[in-house]
Short mmCIF file of C-alpha atoms and ligand atoms in Angstrom, two decimals:
data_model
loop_
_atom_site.label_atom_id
_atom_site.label_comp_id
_atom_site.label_asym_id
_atom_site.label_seq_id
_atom_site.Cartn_x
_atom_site.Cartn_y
_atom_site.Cartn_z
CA UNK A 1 -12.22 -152.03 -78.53
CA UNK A 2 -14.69 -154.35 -77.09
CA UNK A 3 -16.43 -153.19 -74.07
CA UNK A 4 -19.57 -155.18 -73.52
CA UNK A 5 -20.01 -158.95 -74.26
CA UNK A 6 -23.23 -161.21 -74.08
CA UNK A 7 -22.86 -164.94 -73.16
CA UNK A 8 -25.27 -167.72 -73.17
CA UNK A 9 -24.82 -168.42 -68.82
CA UNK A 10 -21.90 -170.60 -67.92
CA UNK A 11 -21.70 -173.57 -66.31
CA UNK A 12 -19.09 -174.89 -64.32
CA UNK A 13 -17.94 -178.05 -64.69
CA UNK A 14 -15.72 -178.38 -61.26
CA UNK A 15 -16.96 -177.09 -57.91
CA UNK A 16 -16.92 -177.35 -54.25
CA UNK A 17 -20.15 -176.57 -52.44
CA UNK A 18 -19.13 -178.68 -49.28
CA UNK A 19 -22.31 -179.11 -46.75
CA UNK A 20 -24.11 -177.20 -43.66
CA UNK A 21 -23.34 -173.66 -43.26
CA UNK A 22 -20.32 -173.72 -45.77
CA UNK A 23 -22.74 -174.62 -48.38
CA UNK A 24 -25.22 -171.86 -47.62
CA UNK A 25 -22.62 -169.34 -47.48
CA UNK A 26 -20.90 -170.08 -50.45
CA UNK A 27 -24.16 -171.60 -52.75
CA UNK A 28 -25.20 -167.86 -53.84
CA UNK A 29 -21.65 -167.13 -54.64
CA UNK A 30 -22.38 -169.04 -57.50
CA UNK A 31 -25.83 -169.16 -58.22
CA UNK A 32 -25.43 -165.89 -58.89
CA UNK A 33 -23.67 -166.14 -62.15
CA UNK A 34 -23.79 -170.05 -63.08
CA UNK A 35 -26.51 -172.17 -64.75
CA UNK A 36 -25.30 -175.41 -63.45
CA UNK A 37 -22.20 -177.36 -61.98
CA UNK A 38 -20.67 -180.62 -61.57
CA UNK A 39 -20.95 -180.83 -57.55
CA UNK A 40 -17.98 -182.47 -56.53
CA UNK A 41 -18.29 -185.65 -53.69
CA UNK A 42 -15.68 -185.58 -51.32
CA UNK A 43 -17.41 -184.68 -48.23
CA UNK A 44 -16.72 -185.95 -45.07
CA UNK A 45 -18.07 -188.94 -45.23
CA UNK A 46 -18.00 -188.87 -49.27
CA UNK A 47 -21.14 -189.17 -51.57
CA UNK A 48 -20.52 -192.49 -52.90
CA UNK A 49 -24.24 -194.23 -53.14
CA UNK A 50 -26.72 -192.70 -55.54
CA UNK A 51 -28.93 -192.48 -52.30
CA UNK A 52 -26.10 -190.10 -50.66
CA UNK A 53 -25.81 -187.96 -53.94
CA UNK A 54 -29.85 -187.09 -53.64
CA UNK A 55 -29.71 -186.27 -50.14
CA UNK A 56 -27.15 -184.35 -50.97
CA UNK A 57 -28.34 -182.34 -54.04
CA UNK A 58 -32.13 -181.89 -51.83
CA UNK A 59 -29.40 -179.92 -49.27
CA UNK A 60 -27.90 -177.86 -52.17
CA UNK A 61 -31.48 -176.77 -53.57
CA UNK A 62 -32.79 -176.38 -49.70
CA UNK A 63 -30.23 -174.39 -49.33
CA UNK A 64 -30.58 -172.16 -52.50
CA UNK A 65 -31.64 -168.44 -51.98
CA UNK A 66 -35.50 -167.70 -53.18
CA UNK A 67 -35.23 -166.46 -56.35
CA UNK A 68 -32.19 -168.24 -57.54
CA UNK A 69 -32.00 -170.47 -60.44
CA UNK A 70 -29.48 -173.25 -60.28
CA UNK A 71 -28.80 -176.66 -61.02
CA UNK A 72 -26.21 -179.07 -58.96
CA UNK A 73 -24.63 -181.97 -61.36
CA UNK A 74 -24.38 -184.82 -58.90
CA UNK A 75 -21.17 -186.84 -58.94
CA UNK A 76 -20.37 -189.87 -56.80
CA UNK A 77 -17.00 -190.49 -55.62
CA UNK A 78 -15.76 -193.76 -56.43
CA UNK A 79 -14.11 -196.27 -53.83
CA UNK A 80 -13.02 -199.38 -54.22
CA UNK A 81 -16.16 -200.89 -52.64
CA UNK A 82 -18.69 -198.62 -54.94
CA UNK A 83 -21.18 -200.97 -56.89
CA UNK A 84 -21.34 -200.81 -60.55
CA UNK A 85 -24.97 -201.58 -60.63
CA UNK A 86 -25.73 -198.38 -58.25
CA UNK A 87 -23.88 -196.23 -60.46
CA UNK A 88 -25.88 -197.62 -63.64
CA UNK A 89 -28.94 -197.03 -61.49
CA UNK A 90 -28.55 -193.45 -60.20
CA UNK A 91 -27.14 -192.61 -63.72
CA UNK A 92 -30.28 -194.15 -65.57
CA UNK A 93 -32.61 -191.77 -63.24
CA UNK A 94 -30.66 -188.64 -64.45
CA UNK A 95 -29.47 -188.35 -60.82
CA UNK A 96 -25.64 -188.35 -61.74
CA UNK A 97 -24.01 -187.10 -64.40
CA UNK A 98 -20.22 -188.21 -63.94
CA UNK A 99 -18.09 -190.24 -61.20
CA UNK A 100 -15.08 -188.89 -59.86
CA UNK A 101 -12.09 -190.59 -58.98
CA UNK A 102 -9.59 -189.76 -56.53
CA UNK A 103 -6.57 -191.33 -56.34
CA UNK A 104 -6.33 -191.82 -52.48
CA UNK A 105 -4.79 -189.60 -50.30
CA UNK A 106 -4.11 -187.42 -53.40
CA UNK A 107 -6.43 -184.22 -52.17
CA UNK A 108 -8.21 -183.04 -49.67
CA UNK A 109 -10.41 -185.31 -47.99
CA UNK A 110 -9.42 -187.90 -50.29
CA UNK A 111 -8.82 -190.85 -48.21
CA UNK A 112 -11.72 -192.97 -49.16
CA UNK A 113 -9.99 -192.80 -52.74
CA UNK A 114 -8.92 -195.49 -55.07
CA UNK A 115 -5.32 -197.53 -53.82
CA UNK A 116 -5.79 -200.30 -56.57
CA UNK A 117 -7.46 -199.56 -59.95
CA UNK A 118 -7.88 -203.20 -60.52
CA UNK A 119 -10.17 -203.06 -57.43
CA UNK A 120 -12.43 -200.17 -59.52
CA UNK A 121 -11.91 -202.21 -62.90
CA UNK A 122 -15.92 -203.42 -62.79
CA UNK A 123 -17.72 -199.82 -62.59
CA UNK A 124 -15.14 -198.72 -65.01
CA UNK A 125 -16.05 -200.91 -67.22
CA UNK A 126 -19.83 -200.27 -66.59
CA UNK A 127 -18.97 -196.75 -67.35
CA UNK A 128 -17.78 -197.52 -70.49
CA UNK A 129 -20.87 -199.44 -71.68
CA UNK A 130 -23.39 -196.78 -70.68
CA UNK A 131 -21.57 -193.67 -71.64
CA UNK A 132 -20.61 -192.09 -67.88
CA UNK A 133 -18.07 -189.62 -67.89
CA UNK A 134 -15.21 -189.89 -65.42
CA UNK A 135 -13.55 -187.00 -63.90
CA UNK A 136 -10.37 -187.71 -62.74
CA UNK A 137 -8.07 -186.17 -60.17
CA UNK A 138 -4.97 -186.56 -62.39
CA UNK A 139 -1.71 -186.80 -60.16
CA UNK A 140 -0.06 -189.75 -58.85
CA UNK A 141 0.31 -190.28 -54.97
CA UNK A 142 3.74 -192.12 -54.13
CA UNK A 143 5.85 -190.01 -52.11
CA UNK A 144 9.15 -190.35 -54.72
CA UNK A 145 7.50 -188.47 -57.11
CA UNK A 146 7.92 -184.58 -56.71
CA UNK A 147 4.87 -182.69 -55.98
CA UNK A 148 5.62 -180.58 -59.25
CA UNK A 149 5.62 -183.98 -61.39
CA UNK A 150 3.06 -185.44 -59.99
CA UNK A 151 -0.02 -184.70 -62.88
CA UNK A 152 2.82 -185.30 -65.86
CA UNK A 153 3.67 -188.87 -64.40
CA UNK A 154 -0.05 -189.70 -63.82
CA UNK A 155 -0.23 -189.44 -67.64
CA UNK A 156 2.14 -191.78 -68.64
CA UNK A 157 1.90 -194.30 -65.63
CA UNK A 158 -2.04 -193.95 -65.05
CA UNK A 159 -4.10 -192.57 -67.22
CA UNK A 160 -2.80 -193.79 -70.86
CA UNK A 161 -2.76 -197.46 -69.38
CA UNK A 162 -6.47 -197.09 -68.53
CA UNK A 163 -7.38 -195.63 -71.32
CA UNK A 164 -5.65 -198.18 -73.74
CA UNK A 165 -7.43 -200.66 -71.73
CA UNK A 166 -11.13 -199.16 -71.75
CA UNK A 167 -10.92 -197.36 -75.15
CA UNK A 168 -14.55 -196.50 -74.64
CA UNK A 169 -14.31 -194.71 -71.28
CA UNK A 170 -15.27 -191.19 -71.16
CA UNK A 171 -12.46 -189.20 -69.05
CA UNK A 172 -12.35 -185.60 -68.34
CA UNK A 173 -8.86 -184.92 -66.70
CA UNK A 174 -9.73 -182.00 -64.59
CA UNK A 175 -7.88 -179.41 -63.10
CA UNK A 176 -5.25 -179.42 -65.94
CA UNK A 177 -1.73 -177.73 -65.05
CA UNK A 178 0.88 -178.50 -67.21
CA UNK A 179 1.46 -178.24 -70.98
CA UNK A 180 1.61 -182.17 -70.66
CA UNK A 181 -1.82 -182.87 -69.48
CA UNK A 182 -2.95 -179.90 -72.07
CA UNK A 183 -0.73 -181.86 -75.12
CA UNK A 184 -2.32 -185.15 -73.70
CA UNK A 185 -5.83 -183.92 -73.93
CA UNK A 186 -5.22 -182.23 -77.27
CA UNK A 187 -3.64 -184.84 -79.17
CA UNK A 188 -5.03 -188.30 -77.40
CA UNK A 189 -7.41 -190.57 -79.41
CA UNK A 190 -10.57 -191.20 -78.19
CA UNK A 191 -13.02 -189.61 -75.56
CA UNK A 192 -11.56 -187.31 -73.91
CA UNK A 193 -12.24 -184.04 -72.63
CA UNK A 194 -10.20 -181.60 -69.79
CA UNK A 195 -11.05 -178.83 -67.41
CA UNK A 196 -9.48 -175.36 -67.06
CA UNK A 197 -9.43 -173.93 -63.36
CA UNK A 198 -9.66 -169.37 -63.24
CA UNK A 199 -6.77 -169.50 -60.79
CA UNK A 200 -4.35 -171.49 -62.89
CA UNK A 201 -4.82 -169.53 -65.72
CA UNK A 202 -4.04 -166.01 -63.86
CA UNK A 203 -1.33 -167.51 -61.30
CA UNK A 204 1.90 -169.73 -61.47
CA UNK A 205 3.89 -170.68 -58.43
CA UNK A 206 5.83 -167.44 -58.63
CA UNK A 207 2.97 -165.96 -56.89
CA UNK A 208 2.60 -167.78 -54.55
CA UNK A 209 5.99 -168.54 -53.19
CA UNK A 210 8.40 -165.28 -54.13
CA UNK A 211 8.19 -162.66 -52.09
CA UNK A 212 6.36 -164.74 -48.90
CA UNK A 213 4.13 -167.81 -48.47
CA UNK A 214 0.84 -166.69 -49.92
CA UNK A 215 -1.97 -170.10 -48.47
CA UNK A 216 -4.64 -168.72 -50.98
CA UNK A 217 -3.09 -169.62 -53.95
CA UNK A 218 -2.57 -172.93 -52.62
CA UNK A 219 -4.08 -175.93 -54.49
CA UNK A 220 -3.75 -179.21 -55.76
CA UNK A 221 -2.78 -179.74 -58.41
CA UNK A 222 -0.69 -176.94 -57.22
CA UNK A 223 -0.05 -174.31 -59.40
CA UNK A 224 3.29 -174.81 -61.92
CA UNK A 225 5.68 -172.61 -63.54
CA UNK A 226 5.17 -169.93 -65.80
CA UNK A 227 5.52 -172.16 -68.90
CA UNK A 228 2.91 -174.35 -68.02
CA UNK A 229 0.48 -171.16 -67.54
CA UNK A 230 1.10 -169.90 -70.81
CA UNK A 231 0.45 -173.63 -72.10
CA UNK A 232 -3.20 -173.22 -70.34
CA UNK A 233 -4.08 -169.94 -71.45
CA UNK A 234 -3.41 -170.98 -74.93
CA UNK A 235 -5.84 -174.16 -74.37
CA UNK A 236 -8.45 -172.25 -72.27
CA UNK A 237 -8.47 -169.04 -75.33
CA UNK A 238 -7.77 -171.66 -78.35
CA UNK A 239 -11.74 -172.69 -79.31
CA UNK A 240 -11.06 -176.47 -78.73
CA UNK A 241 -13.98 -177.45 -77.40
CA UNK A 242 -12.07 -180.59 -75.24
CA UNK A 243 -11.29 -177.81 -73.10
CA UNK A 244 -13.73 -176.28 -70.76
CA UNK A 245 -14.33 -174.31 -67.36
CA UNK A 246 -14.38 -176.16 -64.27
CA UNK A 247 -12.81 -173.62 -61.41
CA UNK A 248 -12.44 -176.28 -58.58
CA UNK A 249 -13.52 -173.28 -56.44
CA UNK A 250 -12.57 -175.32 -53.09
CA UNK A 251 -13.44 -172.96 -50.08
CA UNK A 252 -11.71 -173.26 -46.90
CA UNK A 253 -11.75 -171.00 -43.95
CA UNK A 254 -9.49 -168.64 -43.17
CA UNK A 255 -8.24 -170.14 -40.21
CA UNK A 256 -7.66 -173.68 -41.95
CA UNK A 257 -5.65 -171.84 -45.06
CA UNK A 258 -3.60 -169.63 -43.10
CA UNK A 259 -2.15 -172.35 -40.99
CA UNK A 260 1.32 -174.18 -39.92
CA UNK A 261 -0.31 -176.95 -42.25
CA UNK A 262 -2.96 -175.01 -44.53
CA UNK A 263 -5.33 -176.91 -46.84
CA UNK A 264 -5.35 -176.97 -50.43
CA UNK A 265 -8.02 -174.93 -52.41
CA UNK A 266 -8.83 -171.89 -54.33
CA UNK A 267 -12.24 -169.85 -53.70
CA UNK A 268 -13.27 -168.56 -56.76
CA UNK A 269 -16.71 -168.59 -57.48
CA UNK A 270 -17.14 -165.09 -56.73
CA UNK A 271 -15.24 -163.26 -59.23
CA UNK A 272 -14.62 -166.18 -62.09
CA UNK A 273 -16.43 -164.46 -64.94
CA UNK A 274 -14.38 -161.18 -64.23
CA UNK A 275 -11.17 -162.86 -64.34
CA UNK A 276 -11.84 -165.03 -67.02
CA UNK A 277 -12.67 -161.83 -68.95
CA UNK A 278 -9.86 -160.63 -67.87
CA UNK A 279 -7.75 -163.22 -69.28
CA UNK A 280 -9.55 -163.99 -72.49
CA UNK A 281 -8.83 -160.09 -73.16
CA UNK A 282 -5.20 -160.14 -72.83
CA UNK A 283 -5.08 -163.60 -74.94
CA UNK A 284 -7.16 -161.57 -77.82
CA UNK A 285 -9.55 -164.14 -77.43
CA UNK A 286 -13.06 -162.60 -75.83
CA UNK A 287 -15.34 -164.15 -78.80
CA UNK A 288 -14.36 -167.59 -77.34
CA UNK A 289 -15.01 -166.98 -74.02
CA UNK A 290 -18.46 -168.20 -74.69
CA UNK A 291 -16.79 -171.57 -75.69
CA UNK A 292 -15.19 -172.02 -72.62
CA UNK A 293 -17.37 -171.35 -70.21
CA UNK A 294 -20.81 -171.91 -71.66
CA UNK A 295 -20.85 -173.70 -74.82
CA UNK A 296 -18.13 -176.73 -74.52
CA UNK A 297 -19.50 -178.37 -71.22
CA UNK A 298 -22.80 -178.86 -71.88
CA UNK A 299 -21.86 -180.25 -75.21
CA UNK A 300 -19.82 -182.64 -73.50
CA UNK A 301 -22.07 -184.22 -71.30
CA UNK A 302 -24.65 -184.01 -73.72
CA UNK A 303 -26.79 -181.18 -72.34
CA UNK A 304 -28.56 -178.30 -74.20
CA UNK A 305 -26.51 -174.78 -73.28
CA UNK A 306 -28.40 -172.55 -70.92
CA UNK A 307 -30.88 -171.01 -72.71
CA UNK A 308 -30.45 -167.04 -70.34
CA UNK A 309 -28.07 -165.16 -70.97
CA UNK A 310 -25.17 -162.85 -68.67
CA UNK A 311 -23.25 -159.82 -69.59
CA UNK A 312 -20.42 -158.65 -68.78
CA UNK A 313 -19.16 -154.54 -69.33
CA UNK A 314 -15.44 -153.02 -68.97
CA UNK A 315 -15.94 -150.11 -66.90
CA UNK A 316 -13.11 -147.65 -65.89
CA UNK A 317 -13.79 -148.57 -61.91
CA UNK A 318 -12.35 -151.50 -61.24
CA UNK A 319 -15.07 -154.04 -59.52
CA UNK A 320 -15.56 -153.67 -56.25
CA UNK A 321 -15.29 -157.51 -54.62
CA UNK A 322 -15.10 -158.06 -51.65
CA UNK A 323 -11.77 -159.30 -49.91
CA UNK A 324 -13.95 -162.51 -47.94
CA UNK A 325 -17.30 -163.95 -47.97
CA UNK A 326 -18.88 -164.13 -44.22
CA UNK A 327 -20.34 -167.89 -43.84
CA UNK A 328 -21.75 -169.79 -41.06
CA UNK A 329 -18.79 -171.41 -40.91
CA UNK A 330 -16.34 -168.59 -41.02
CA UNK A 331 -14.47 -166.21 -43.22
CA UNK A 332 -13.21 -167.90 -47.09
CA UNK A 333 -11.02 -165.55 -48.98
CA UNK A 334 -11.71 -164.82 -51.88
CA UNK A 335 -9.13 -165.37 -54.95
CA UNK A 336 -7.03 -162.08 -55.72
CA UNK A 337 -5.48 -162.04 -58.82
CA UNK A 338 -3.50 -159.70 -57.61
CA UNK A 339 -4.87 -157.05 -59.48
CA UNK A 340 -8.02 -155.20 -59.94
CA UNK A 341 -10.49 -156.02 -62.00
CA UNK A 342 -12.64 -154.24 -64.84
CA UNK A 343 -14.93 -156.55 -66.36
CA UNK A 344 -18.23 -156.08 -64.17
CA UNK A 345 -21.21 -159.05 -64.84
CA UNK A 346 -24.25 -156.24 -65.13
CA UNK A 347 -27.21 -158.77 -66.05
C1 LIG B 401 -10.07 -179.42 -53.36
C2 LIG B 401 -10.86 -179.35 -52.05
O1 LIG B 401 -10.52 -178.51 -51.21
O2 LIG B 401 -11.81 -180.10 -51.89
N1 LIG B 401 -8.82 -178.78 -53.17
C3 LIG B 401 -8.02 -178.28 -54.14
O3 LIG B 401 -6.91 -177.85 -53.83
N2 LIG B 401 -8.41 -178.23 -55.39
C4 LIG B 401 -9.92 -180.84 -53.77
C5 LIG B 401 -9.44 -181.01 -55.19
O4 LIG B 401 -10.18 -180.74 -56.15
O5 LIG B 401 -8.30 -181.44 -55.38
ZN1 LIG B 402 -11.59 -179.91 -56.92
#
């Protein structure tokens, strides 16, 4: 049995930082284990102007422990008034390395998001010609569709349409959670690439809904049935490299999860690596964990992998997280699988 495994360092390809004392509080959560990450833009207001996205990424490395290596993948968030020649610009200065788009009102703090695709048709196309990934939040927004359908009808109504009419778009659908979006991804023609989150492959809605209302396993997309979980697993553990990390760690504060109304987000920066692990050991899969987390992004958007090194051992004692991180801005809870965990991150 395999109790020790070396990885080139992962990077991950979805994450949440947010700004002020949120960001320093949760920054070293994953600095600690991660090369690099695709910063997500919605902030309030979002990061839309290559200007905005290198204030923003001089706060992240300001804000950066001494002694800790990382580097923040800026993204702009695309509106309908974004300006394709900005884009070009802050991509041809290495400043960006994807845009994202929301469909509006779709997420949290999504509202600046895009209503009319026509209206985004230009950058798109600008995209396509110089070679810019987009991620995409991949679930429709119109209030007939069931929150549960809502990634699977983006597929068919959205994002094949698109993609038949910009064949040379790069698209990473991220935050896949249904065996649609993983048979879409799989099988599709063309450029195309998805993202795995840690809490979707460990949880289904099950867990968070039997037995009480449990706010930390609330996402979007929010998490689906068992069927669709098994469907991820077998994507995340399978070695196709169109499938990679991104954990949309999203923190919120206690107070704002565990609420009448409770936002939407997962905090799992903390304890990814010993979950994923965890997972890639019950799937019989630990030799492609490197894959996943370290190997298949970078190759994507045409980076080198890290060139350190982590590794993680299976000790008897399970690890000892802790339940919260303590940050400026209050107390984020952390993901619990729901149960303990053996795979410890040693160096
Ligand atoms: C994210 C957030 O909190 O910013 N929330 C979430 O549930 N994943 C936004 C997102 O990625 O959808
Ligand atoms: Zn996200």
């Amino acid at each position: 049995m395999m109790t020790k495994i070396t990885l080139r360092r992962p990077d991950d390809w979805h994450l949440h930082l947010r700004d002020g004392a949120m960001l320093a509080g949760v920054l070293p959560e994953t600095a600690r284990h991660f090369g690099r990450a695709i910063i997500m833009p919605n902030l309030v207001p979002p990061v839309v102007t290559g200007d905005d996205a290198r204030a923003y990424r001089d706060r992240i490395l300001a804000a950066l422990p001494g002694g800790m290596a990382f580097e923040p993948l800026m993204t702009l968030y695309l509106t309908e008034a974004t300006d394709p020649a900005d884009v070009a610009r802050a991509h041809a200065q290495g400043l960006i390395h994807a845009v994202k788009l929301y469909p509006a009102g779709a997420t949290t703090n999504s509202q600046s998001g895009v209503r009319n695709i026509e209206a985004v048709m230009p950058v798109l196309e600008k995209m396509a010609e110089i070679g810019l990934p987009l991620c995409i939040h991949g679930e429709v927004t119109t209030a007939d569709v069931d929150i549960f359908d809502r990634e699977q009808v983006f597929l068919d109504t959205v994002l094949d349409p698109l993609r038949q009419r910009l064949p040379g778009l790069r698209v990473t659908l991220e935050h896949i959670t249904t065996a649609q979006g993983i048979d879409y991804v799989t099988n599709a023609s063309g450029d195309i690439a998805g993202t795995i989150t840690t809490h979707h492959l460990m949880i289904n809605r099950n867990h968070m809904l039997v037995g009480g209302i449990r706010p930390h396993y609330y996402c979007l997309p929010v998490a689906k049935r068992a069927s669709h979980q098994q469907a991820l697993r077998a994507a995340a553990t399978s070695g196709n490299p169109r499938f990679f990390l991104g954990t949309d760690s999203a923190p919120h504060t206690d107070p704002t999860k565990e609420s009448a109304c409770g936002c939407a987000g997962v905090f799992s920066a903390t304890n990814t690596l010993s979950c994923l692990a965890h997972v890639f050991e019950q799937e019989t899969a630990l030799d492609r964990l490197e894959g996943f987390a370290s190997l298949h992004g970078p190759a994507r958007y045409g980076l080198p992998p890290n060139d350190t090194t982590i590794t993680l051992e299976k000790r008897d004692a399970p690890v000892p997280y802790p339940a919260k991180i303590v940050t400026g801005a209050g107390p984020v809870t952390l993901f619990d699988p729901g149960h303990p965990l053996f795979w410890h991150v040693i160096a």
